[in-house]
XYZ file of N, CA and C in Angstrom:
177
model
N -18.498 -22.369 -15.809
C -19.342 -21.490 -16.598
C -18.537 -20.459 -17.381
N -17.230 -20.481 -17.224
C -16.427 -19.479 -17.930
C -16.463 -19.685 -19.442
N -16.722 -20.908 -19.889
C -16.822 -21.146 -21.333
C -18.093 -20.521 -21.890
N -19.154 -20.512 -21.089
C -20.422 -19.936 -21.537
C -20.409 -18.414 -21.460
N -19.730 -17.871 -20.448
C -19.718 -16.427 -20.210
C -18.274 -15.929 -20.068
N -17.517 -15.893 -21.150
C -16.106 -15.516 -21.032
C -15.901 -14.070 -20.570
N -16.748 -13.165 -21.012
C -16.631 -11.763 -20.586
C -16.890 -11.605 -19.103
N -17.920 -12.270 -18.626
C -18.251 -12.213 -17.202
C -17.160 -12.876 -16.365
N -16.588 -13.949 -16.885
C -15.511 -14.637 -16.165
C -14.289 -13.737 -16.032
N -13.936 -13.023 -17.105
C -12.791 -12.099 -17.036
C -13.065 -10.967 -16.054
N -14.291 -10.438 -16.094
C -14.648 -9.352 -15.187
C -14.618 -9.826 -13.736
N -15.110 -11.029 -13.489
C -15.098 -11.577 -12.134
C -13.671 -11.749 -11.635
N -12.782 -12.213 -12.499
C -11.385 -12.385 -12.090
C -10.733 -11.037 -11.777
N -11.099 -9.995 -12.526
C -10.543 -8.664 -12.264
C -11.021 -8.119 -10.924
N -12.316 -8.215 -10.665
C -12.863 -7.611 -9.456
C -12.678 -8.469 -8.215
N -12.683 -9.769 -8.375
C -12.519 -10.629 -7.211
C -11.065 -10.699 -6.757
N -10.149 -10.240 -7.583
C -8.733 -10.238 -7.207
C -8.352 -9.016 -6.378
N -9.267 -8.061 -6.234
C -8.988 -6.851 -5.466
C -8.892 -7.200 -3.989
N -7.858 -6.662 -3.342
C -7.655 -6.922 -1.920
C -8.804 -6.316 -1.123
N -9.387 -7.110 -0.245
C -10.523 -6.656 0.543
C -10.149 -6.121 1.903
N -8.890 -5.875 2.149
C -8.438 -5.430 3.458
C -7.588 -4.181 3.326
N -7.594 -3.385 4.362
C -6.807 -2.158 4.365
C -5.555 -2.296 5.220
N -5.156 -3.526 5.540
C -4.015 -3.696 6.439
C -2.722 -3.167 5.838
N -2.526 -3.308 4.539
C -1.299 -2.787 3.923
C -1.244 -1.268 4.041
N -2.367 -0.618 3.815
C -2.423 0.837 3.927
C -2.194 1.264 5.367
N -2.805 0.556 6.307
C -2.619 0.888 7.718
C -1.165 0.712 8.132
N -0.494 -0.284 7.593
C 0.920 -0.510 7.897
C 1.769 0.659 7.393
N 1.446 1.170 6.207
C 2.180 2.311 5.654
C 1.972 3.544 6.521
N 0.718 3.805 6.930
C 0.447 4.965 7.782
C 1.143 4.836 9.125
N 1.184 3.635 9.672
C 1.858 3.417 10.949
C 3.352 3.684 10.814
N 3.944 3.202 9.749
C 5.365 3.434 9.512
C 5.645 4.919 9.325
N 4.779 5.604 8.595
C 4.965 7.037 8.371
C 4.845 7.817 9.671
N 3.922 7.423 10.534
C 3.779 8.143 11.803
C 4.979 7.907 12.704
N 5.654 6.770 12.560
C 6.877 6.534 13.326
C 8.035 7.372 12.794
N 8.011 7.712 11.524
C 9.063 8.542 10.936
C 8.811 10.017 11.211
N 7.573 10.438 11.103
C 7.213 11.846 11.290
C 6.839 12.080 12.749
N 7.836 12.194 13.600
C 7.598 12.396 15.028
C 7.767 13.868 15.381
N 7.547 14.177 16.621
C 7.698 15.553 17.088
C 9.136 16.047 16.881
N 10.099 15.151 17.053
C 11.503 15.537 16.885
C 11.917 15.644 15.420
N 11.154 15.058 14.533
C 11.508 15.059 13.108
C 10.498 15.835 12.275
N 9.876 16.826 12.834
C 8.811 17.522 12.112
C 9.330 18.486 11.048
N 10.641 18.635 10.919
C 11.194 19.530 9.900
C 11.757 18.779 8.697
N 11.469 17.508 8.589
C 11.960 16.732 7.448
C 11.343 17.247 6.155
N 12.167 17.385 5.149
C 11.636 17.768 3.841
C 10.886 16.570 3.257
N 9.958 16.811 2.353
C 9.242 15.691 1.733
C 10.178 14.695 1.048
N 11.250 15.200 0.447
C 12.205 14.313 -0.223
C 12.917 13.422 0.781
N 13.350 13.999 1.887
C 14.052 13.219 2.913
C 13.092 12.228 3.582
N 11.855 12.663 3.819
C 10.844 11.785 4.412
C 10.608 10.573 3.510
N 10.465 10.823 2.214
C 10.249 9.733 1.259
C 11.447 8.785 1.238
N 12.655 9.340 1.292
C 13.858 8.505 1.295
C 13.906 7.625 2.541
N 13.563 8.181 3.692
C 13.550 7.392 4.926
C 12.526 6.268 4.855
N 11.350 6.559 4.325
C 10.317 5.529 4.195
C 10.777 4.429 3.236
N 11.439 4.821 2.165
C 11.951 3.851 1.197
C 12.991 2.944 1.849
N 13.895 3.528 2.631
C 14.918 2.735 3.318
C 14.300 1.800 4.349
N 13.317 2.300 5.089
C 12.659 1.454 6.086
C 11.986 0.255 5.428
N 11.369 0.475 4.281
C 10.696 -0.624 3.576
C 11.708 -1.646 3.079
N 12.905 -1.198 2.738
C 13.930 -2.106 2.249
C 14.496 -3.024 3.318
N 14.399 -2.615 4.572
C 14.942 -3.415 5.667
C 13.938 -4.406 6.239
N 12.719 -4.403 5.744
C 11.707 -5.344 6.248
C 11.822 -6.664 5.574
């Protein structure tokens, strides 16, 4: 039916491609909570971001 309704077909492809799960976000929060521990509560935002970036690179 995409030939009959090209606009609707494009819109469906845009919206149906959206991820329906929050697992990626939950993984990021879990990783961040492992970095921001009681012993590391004085990390600057820049250093925290750098650590998260490095951790993501090793996965």
